[in-house]
mmCIF file of C-alpha atoms in Angstrom:
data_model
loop_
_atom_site.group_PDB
_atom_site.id
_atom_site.type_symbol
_atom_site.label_atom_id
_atom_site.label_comp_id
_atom_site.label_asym_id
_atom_site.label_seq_id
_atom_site.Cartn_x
_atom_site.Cartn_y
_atom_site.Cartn_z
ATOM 1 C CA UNK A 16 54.135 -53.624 -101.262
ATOM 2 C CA UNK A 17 55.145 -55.189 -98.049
ATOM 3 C CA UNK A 18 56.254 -53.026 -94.658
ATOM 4 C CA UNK A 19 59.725 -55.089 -94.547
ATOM 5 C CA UNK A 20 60.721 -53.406 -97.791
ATOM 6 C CA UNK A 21 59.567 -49.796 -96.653
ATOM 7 C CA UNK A 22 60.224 -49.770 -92.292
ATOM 8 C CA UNK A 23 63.467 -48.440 -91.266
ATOM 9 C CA UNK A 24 65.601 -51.350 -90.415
ATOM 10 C CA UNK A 25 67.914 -52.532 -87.567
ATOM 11 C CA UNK A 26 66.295 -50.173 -85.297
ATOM 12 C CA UNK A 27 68.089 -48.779 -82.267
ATOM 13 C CA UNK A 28 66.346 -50.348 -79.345
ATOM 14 C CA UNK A 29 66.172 -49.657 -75.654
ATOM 15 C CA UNK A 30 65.984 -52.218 -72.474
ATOM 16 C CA UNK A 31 63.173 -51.492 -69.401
ATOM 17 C CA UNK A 32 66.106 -50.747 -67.690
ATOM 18 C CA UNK A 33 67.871 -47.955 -69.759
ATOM 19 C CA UNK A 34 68.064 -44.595 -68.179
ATOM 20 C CA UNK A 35 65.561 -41.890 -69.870
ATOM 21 C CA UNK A 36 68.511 -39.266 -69.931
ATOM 22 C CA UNK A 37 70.272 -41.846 -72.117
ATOM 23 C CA UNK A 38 66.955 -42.640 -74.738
ATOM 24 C CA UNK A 39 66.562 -38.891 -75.072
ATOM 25 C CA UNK A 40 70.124 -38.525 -76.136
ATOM 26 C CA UNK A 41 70.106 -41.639 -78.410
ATOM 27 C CA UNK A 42 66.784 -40.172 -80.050
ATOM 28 C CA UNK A 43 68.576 -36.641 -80.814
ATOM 29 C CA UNK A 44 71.446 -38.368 -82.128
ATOM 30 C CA UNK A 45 69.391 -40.603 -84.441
ATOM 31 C CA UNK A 46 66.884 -37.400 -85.523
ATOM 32 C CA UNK A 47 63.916 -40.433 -85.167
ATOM 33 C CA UNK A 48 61.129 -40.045 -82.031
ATOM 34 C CA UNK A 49 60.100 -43.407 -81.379
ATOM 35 C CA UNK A 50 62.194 -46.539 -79.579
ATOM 36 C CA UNK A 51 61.191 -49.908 -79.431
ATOM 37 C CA UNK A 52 61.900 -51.633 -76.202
ATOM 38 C CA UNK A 53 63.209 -55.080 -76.012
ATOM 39 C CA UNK A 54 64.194 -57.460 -73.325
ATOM 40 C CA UNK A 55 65.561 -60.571 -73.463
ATOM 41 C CA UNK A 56 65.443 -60.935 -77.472
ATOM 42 C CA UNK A 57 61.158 -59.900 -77.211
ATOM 43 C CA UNK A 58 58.993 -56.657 -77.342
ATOM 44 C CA UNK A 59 57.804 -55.480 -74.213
ATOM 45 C CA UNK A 60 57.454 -51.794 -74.966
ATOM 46 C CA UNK A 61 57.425 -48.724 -77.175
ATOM 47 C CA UNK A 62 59.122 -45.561 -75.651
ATOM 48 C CA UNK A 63 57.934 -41.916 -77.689
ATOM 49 C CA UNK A 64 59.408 -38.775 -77.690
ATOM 50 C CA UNK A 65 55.811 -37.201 -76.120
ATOM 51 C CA UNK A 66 56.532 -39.846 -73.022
ATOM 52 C CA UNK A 67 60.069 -38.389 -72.715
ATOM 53 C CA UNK A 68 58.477 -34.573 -72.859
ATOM 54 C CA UNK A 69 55.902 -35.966 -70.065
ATOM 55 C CA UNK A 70 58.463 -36.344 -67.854
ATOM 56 C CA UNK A 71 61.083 -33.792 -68.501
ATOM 57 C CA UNK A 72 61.253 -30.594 -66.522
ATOM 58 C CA UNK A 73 59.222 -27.858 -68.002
ATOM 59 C CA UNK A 74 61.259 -25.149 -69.558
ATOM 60 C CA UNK A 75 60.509 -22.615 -66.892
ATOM 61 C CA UNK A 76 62.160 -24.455 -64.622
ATOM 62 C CA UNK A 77 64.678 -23.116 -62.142
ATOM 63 C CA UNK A 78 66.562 -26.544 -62.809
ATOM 64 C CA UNK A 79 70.488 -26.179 -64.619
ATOM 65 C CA UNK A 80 70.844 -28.412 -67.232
ATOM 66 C CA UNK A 81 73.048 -30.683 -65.452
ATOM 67 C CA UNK A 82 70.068 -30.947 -62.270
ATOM 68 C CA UNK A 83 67.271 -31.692 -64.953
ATOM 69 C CA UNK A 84 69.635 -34.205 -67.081
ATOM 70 C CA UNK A 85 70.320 -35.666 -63.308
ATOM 71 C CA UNK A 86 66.429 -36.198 -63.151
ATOM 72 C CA UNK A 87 65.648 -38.436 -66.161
ATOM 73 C CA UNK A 88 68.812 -40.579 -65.415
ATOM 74 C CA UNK A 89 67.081 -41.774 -62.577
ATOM 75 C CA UNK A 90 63.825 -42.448 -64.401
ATOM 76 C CA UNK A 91 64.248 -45.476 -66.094
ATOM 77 C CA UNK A 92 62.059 -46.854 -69.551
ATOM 78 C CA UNK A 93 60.367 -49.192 -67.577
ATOM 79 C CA UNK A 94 58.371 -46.189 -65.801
ATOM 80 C CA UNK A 95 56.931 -44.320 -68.991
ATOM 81 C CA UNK A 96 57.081 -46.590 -71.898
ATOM 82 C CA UNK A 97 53.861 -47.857 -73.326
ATOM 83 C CA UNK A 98 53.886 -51.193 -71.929
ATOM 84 C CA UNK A 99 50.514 -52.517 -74.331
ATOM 85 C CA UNK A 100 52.394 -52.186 -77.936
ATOM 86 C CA UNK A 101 50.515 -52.464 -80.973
ATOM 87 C CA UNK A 102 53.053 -53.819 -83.700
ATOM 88 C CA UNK A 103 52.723 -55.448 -87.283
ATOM 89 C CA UNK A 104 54.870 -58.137 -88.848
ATOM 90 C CA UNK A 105 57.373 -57.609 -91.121
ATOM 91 C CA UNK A 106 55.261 -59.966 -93.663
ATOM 92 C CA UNK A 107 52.378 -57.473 -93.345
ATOM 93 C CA UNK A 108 51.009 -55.195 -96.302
ATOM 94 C CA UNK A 109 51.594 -51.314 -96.424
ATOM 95 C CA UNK A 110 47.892 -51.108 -96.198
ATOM 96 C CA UNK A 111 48.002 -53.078 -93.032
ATOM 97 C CA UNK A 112 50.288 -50.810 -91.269
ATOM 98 C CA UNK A 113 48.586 -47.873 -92.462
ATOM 99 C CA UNK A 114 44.716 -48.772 -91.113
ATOM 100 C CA UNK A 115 46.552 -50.039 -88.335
ATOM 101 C CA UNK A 116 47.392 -46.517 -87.287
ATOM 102 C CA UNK A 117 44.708 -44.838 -88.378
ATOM 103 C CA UNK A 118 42.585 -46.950 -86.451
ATOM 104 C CA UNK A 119 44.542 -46.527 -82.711
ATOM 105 C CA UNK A 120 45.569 -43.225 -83.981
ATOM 106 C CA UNK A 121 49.033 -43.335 -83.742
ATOM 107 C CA UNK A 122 52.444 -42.142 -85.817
ATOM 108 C CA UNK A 123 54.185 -45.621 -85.784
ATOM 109 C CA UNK A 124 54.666 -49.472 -85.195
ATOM 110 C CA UNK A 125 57.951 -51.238 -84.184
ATOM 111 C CA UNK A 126 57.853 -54.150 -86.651
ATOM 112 C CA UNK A 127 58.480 -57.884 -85.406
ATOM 113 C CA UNK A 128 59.067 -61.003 -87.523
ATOM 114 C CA UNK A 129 57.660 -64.244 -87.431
ATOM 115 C CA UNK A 130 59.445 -65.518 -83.794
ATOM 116 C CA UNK A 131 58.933 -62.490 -82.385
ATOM 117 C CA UNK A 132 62.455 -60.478 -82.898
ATOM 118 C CA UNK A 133 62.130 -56.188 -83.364
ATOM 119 C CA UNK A 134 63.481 -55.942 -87.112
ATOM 120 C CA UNK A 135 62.134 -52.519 -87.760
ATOM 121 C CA UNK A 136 59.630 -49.417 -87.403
ATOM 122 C CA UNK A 137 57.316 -48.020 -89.556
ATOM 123 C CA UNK A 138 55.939 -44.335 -88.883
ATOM 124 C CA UNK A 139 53.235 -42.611 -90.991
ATOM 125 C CA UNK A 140 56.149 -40.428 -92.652
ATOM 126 C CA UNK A 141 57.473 -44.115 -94.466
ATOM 127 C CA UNK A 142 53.643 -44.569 -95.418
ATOM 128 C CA UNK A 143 53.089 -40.946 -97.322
ATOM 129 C CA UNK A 144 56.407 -41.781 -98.977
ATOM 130 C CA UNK A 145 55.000 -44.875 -100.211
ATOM 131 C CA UNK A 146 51.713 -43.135 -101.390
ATOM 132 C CA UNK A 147 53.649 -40.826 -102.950
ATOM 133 C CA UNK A 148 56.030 -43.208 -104.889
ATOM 134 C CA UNK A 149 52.673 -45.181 -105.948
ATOM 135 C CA UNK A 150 51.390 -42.435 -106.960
ATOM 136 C CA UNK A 151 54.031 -40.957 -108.941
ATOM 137 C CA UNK A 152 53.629 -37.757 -107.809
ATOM 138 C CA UNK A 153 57.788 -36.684 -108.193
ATOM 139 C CA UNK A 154 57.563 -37.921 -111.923
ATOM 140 C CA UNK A 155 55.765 -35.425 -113.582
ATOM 141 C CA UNK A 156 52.569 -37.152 -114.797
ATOM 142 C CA UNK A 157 48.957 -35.870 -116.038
ATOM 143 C CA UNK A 158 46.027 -36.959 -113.700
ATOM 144 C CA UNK A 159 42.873 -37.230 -114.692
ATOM 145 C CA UNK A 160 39.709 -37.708 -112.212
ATOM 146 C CA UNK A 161 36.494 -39.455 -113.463
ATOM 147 C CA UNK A 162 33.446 -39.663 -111.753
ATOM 148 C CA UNK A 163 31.742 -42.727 -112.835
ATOM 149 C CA UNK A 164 28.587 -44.949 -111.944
ATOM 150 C CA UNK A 165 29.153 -48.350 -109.986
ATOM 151 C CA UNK A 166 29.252 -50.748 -112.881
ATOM 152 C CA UNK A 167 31.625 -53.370 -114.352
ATOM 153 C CA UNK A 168 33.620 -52.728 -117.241
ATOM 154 C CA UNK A 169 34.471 -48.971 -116.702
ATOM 155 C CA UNK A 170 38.239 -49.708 -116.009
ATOM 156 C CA UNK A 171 38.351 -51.884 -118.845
ATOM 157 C CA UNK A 172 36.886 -48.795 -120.643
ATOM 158 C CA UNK A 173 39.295 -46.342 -119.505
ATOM 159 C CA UNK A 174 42.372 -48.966 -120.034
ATOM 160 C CA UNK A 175 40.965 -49.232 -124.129
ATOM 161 C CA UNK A 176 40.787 -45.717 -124.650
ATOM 162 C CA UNK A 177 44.694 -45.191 -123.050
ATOM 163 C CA UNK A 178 45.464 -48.548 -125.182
ATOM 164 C CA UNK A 179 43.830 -46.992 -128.551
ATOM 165 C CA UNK A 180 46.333 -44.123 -127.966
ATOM 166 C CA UNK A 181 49.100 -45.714 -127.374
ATOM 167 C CA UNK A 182 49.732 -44.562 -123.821
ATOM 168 C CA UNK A 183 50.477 -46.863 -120.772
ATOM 169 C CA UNK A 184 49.028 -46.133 -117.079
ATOM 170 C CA UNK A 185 51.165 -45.205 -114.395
ATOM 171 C CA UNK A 186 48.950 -45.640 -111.624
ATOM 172 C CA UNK A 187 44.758 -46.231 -111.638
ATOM 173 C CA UNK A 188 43.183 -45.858 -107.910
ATOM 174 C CA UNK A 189 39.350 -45.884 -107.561
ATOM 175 C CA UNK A 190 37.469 -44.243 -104.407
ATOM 176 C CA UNK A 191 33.818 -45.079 -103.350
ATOM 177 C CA UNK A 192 31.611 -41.400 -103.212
ATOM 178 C CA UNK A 193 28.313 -41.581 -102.016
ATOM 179 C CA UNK A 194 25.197 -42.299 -104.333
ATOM 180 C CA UNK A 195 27.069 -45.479 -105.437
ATOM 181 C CA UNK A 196 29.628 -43.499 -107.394
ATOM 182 C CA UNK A 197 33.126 -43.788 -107.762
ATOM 183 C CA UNK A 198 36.322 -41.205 -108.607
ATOM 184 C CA UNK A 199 38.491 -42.921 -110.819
ATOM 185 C CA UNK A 200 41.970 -41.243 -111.149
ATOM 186 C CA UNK A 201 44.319 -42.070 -113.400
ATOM 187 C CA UNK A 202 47.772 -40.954 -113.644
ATOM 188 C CA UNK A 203 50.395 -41.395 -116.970
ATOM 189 C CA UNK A 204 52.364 -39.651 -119.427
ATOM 190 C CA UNK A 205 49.860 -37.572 -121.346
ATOM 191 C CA UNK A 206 50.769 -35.473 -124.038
ATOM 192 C CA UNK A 207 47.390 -34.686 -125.852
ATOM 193 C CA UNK A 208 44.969 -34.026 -122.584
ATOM 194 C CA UNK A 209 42.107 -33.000 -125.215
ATOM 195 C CA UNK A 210 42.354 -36.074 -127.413
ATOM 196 C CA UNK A 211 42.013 -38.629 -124.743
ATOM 197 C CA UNK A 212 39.467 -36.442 -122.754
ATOM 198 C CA UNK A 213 37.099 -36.781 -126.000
ATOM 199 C CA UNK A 214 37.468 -40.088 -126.070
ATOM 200 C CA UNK A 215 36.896 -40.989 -122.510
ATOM 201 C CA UNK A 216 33.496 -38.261 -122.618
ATOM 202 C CA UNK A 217 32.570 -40.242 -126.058
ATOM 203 C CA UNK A 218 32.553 -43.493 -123.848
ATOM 204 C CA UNK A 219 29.728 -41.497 -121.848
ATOM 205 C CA UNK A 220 32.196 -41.180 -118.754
ATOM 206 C CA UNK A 221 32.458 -37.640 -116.609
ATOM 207 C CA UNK A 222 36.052 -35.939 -116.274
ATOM 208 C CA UNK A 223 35.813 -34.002 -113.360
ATOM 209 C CA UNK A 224 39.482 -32.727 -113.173
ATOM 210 C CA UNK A 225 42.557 -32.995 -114.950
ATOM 211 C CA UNK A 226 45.955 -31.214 -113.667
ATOM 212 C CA UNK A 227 49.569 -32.244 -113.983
ATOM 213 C CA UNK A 228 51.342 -32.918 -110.631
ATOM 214 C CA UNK A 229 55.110 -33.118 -109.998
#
């Protein structure tokens, strides 16, 4: 699964030169907290709604409305925006995006293609909707959780068993634990949790937990 088919596309975008006052109101309008910030066709910035809130009079302010909107229209982009942006291509895996942001710690990427143009941004709300779709989590399925050694040929196990019983995999996702273990969880239309639960144990493998989710 690639970023281009899960960013938000055609984003609205911003110039160094755009008034704050005017960003803030675009980013209401739009219900989205992040801008990208383009000049002359390129990236040169990314403009949040926490560098907006930096700069806007504090609540307690003896400032009318009209005075404090009369503040940020004379700040322009160019003097908050993060001018070192961290972005992904378009081409780029989900994966990508998401250790991207988990390593700098941060809720989103504008999205660039291959010469450069903004095409899109990703946040970490389009990510958990992808692990969630993966996952299958809206469907309705059974998951099971195995706790098995570090060896090859336990997938191939588990896939038998669900084969023997006629009864497809939605989703399989493995997770290193320490000792060299693993959590194995699988996730699929399950219908007899007992039958396929003996089998697995007869196979010498460990359920840990099973639960139905969705």
């Amino acid at each position: 699964m690639f970023v281009a088919n899960r960013m938000a596309k055609n984003p609205v975008t911003v110039t160094p030169d755009t008034p704050v006052d005017e960003a803030a109101s675009a980013m209401k309008k739009g219900h989205f907290r992040r801008l990208p910030v383009v000049e002359n066709g390129k990236l040169v910035g990314f403009l949040s709604d926490k560098d907006i809130m930096r700069v806007a009079p504090s609540p307690a302010t003896t400032l009318s409305r009209y005075e404090a909107r009369s503040l940020l229209a004379k700040l322009k982009i160019r003097d908050i925006m993060s001018k070192e942006v961290i972005s992904v291509n378009e081409d780029a895996t989900i994966e990508e995006a998401a250790l991207i942001m988990y390593n700098n710690k941060i809720g989103g990427l504008p999205v660039v293609s291959s010469v450069g143009a903004v095409v899109g941004v990703i946040t970490e709300t389009d990510i958990f909707k992808t692990f969630v779709d993966v996952m299958g989590l809206q469907e309705g399925k059974t998951r099971l959780t195995l706790l098995v050694d570090n060896k090859v040929g336990v997938v191939y196990d588990i896939a038998g068993i669900f084969t023997e019983c006629g009864l497809s995999i939605d989703s399989l996702v493995t997770c290193r634990q320490p000792y060299g273990k693993y959590e194995i969880v699988v996730r699929g239309n399950i219908p007899n949790v007992d039958e396929i639960s003996e089998k697995i144990k007869a196979k010498g493998y460990e359920i840990i937990h099973t639960a139905r989710i969705g």
